[in-house]
Amino acid sequence: MEDEAPLLVIVDGANVVGSRPDGWWRDRKGAAERLRDRLAERGLPGHPTPVELVLVVEGAARGVESVPGVRVESAPGSGDDRIVELAADDPGRPRLVVTADRELRRRVTELGAEVVGPRSVLG
C-alpha cells in the first residue's frame, strides 16, 4: 500500500556539501563520501525510520558508491534535474528534499514534495 511506503529523502549533495566552507572544493568526491557516510550513520535527525535515503551527486563527485542505508545517484547532467525526476517518480509517496537551492525548492514543492535545508542533516 502506498501509505506504507517509507519517506523518500532526496539529498542535494552539491548544495549540502557546499553549505559549509570546510575545504570541500579541494576534494568534491571525498566531501560527498563524507556526507554519504554521515547519512548512513545518523539517518535524518528528527525523522524516525524507516526512511529511504538517496544522495544525488554531480560533476566531480560522480562515482561515489552506495552504502547500506544510502543509495547514491550520480546525475548524468544536472543534479537538480535528477532530483526533480526522483521526486516526480512516485507522487503518492511522501518525499522530502534536502536543499537550500531556491529554484530547486520551487520545482519539487510543485510536485508535492516537502523541503528542508542543509542544517537538517548537518546539525
Short mmCIF file of C-alpha atoms in Angstrom, two decimals:
data_model
loop_
_atom_site.label_atom_id
_atom_site.label_comp_id
_atom_site.label_asym_id
_atom_site.label_seq_id
_atom_site.Cartn_x
_atom_site.Cartn_y
_atom_site.Cartn_z
CA MET A 1 0.00 0.00 0.00
CA GLU A 2 1.24 3.47 -0.86
CA ASP A 3 0.73 4.90 2.61
CA GLU A 4 3.14 2.25 3.93
CA ALA A 5 5.99 3.37 1.68
CA PRO A 6 8.85 4.84 3.71
CA LEU A 7 9.59 8.53 3.45
CA LEU A 8 11.83 9.15 0.43
CA VAL A 9 14.56 11.60 1.42
CA ILE A 10 16.45 13.06 -1.54
CA VAL A 11 19.62 14.93 -0.59
CA ASP A 12 21.09 17.55 -2.93
CA GLY A 13 24.70 16.53 -2.37
CA ALA A 14 26.35 19.53 -4.04
CA ASN A 15 24.16 22.01 -2.19
CA VAL A 16 24.54 20.38 1.23
CA VAL A 17 28.30 19.89 0.88
CA GLY A 18 28.67 23.45 -0.40
CA SER A 19 26.79 24.92 2.55
CA ARG A 20 29.86 24.68 4.80
CA PRO A 21 33.22 26.23 3.88
CA ASP A 22 35.31 23.29 5.12
CA GLY A 23 37.57 22.86 2.07
CA TRP A 24 35.14 20.60 0.17
CA TRP A 25 36.20 22.22 -3.12
CA ARG A 26 39.64 20.57 -2.89
CA ASP A 27 38.10 17.07 -2.96
CA ARG A 28 34.48 17.08 -4.10
CA LYS A 29 34.23 13.29 -4.29
CA GLY A 30 35.71 12.90 -0.80
CA ALA A 31 33.29 15.52 0.56
CA ALA A 32 30.36 13.65 -0.99
CA GLU A 33 31.63 10.38 0.53
CA ARG A 34 31.82 12.01 3.98
CA LEU A 35 28.24 13.25 3.59
CA ARG A 36 27.12 9.78 2.47
CA ASP A 37 28.80 8.18 5.48
CA ARG A 38 27.25 10.72 7.85
CA LEU A 39 23.80 9.98 6.39
CA ALA A 40 24.39 6.23 6.68
CA GLU A 41 25.43 6.59 10.31
CA ARG A 42 22.88 9.14 11.51
CA GLY A 43 20.00 8.98 9.04
CA LEU A 44 17.85 12.09 9.03
CA PRO A 45 17.74 13.58 12.53
CA GLY A 46 14.20 14.06 13.77
CA HIS A 47 12.69 11.57 11.32
CA PRO A 48 12.05 8.10 12.60
CA THR A 49 12.97 5.18 10.43
CA PRO A 50 12.17 3.77 8.02
CA VAL A 51 13.32 6.33 5.51
CA GLU A 52 14.83 5.71 2.10
CA LEU A 53 17.86 7.99 1.74
CA VAL A 54 19.05 8.97 -1.73
CA LEU A 55 22.10 11.18 -2.15
CA VAL A 56 22.30 12.86 -5.57
CA VAL A 57 25.81 13.79 -6.71
CA GLU A 58 27.04 15.51 -9.85
CA GLY A 59 30.20 16.68 -11.56
CA ALA A 60 33.47 15.77 -9.82
CA ALA A 61 31.54 13.85 -7.14
CA ARG A 62 30.16 11.32 -9.65
CA GLY A 63 31.21 7.77 -8.95
CA VAL A 64 30.57 7.81 -5.21
CA GLU A 65 29.34 4.32 -4.33
CA SER A 66 26.14 3.49 -2.47
CA VAL A 67 26.43 2.02 1.03
CA PRO A 68 23.88 0.22 3.19
CA GLY A 69 21.25 2.78 4.10
CA VAL A 70 22.14 5.35 1.43
CA ARG A 71 21.61 4.97 -2.30
CA VAL A 72 23.85 7.28 -4.30
CA GLU A 73 22.59 8.56 -7.65
CA SER A 74 25.22 10.05 -9.96
CA ALA A 75 23.37 12.59 -12.10
CA PRO A 76 24.38 12.29 -15.76
CA GLY A 77 23.85 16.05 -16.15
CA SER A 78 22.27 18.48 -13.74
CA GLY A 79 21.88 17.21 -10.19
CA ASP A 80 18.81 19.42 -9.81
CA ASP A 81 17.14 17.78 -12.82
CA ARG A 82 17.84 14.30 -11.40
CA ILE A 83 16.38 15.35 -8.03
CA VAL A 84 13.22 16.59 -9.76
CA GLU A 85 12.95 13.28 -11.66
CA LEU A 86 13.25 11.30 -8.43
CA ALA A 87 10.66 13.50 -6.70
CA ALA A 88 8.27 13.05 -9.64
CA ASP A 89 8.66 9.25 -9.88
CA ASP A 90 6.20 8.34 -7.12
CA PRO A 91 3.75 11.19 -6.49
CA GLY A 92 1.70 9.20 -3.95
CA ARG A 93 4.66 8.67 -1.69
CA PRO A 94 5.87 11.10 0.98
CA ARG A 95 9.01 12.85 -0.30
CA LEU A 96 11.42 15.21 1.41
CA VAL A 97 14.16 17.08 -0.46
CA VAL A 98 17.18 18.46 1.41
CA THR A 99 18.45 21.61 -0.32
CA ALA A 100 18.77 25.37 0.09
CA ASP A 101 18.56 25.97 -3.68
CA ARG A 102 15.60 28.30 -4.15
CA GLU A 103 14.74 27.24 -7.72
CA LEU A 104 15.02 23.53 -6.88
CA ARG A 105 12.80 24.07 -3.82
CA ARG A 106 10.16 25.63 -6.08
CA ARG A 107 10.35 22.80 -8.62
CA VAL A 108 9.97 19.97 -6.10
CA THR A 109 7.27 21.62 -3.98
CA GLU A 110 5.21 21.94 -7.17
CA LEU A 111 5.41 18.14 -7.29
CA GLY A 112 4.12 17.85 -3.72
CA ALA A 113 7.46 17.21 -2.01
CA GLU A 114 8.42 18.89 1.24
CA VAL A 115 11.76 20.68 1.58
CA VAL A 116 14.23 21.25 4.41
CA GLY A 117 17.60 22.97 4.42
CA PRO A 118 21.10 21.51 4.78
CA ARG A 119 21.11 22.04 8.55
CA SER A 120 18.58 19.22 8.85
CA VAL A 121 21.36 16.73 8.00
CA LEU A 122 24.42 18.66 9.17
CA GLY A 123 23.08 19.78 12.54
#
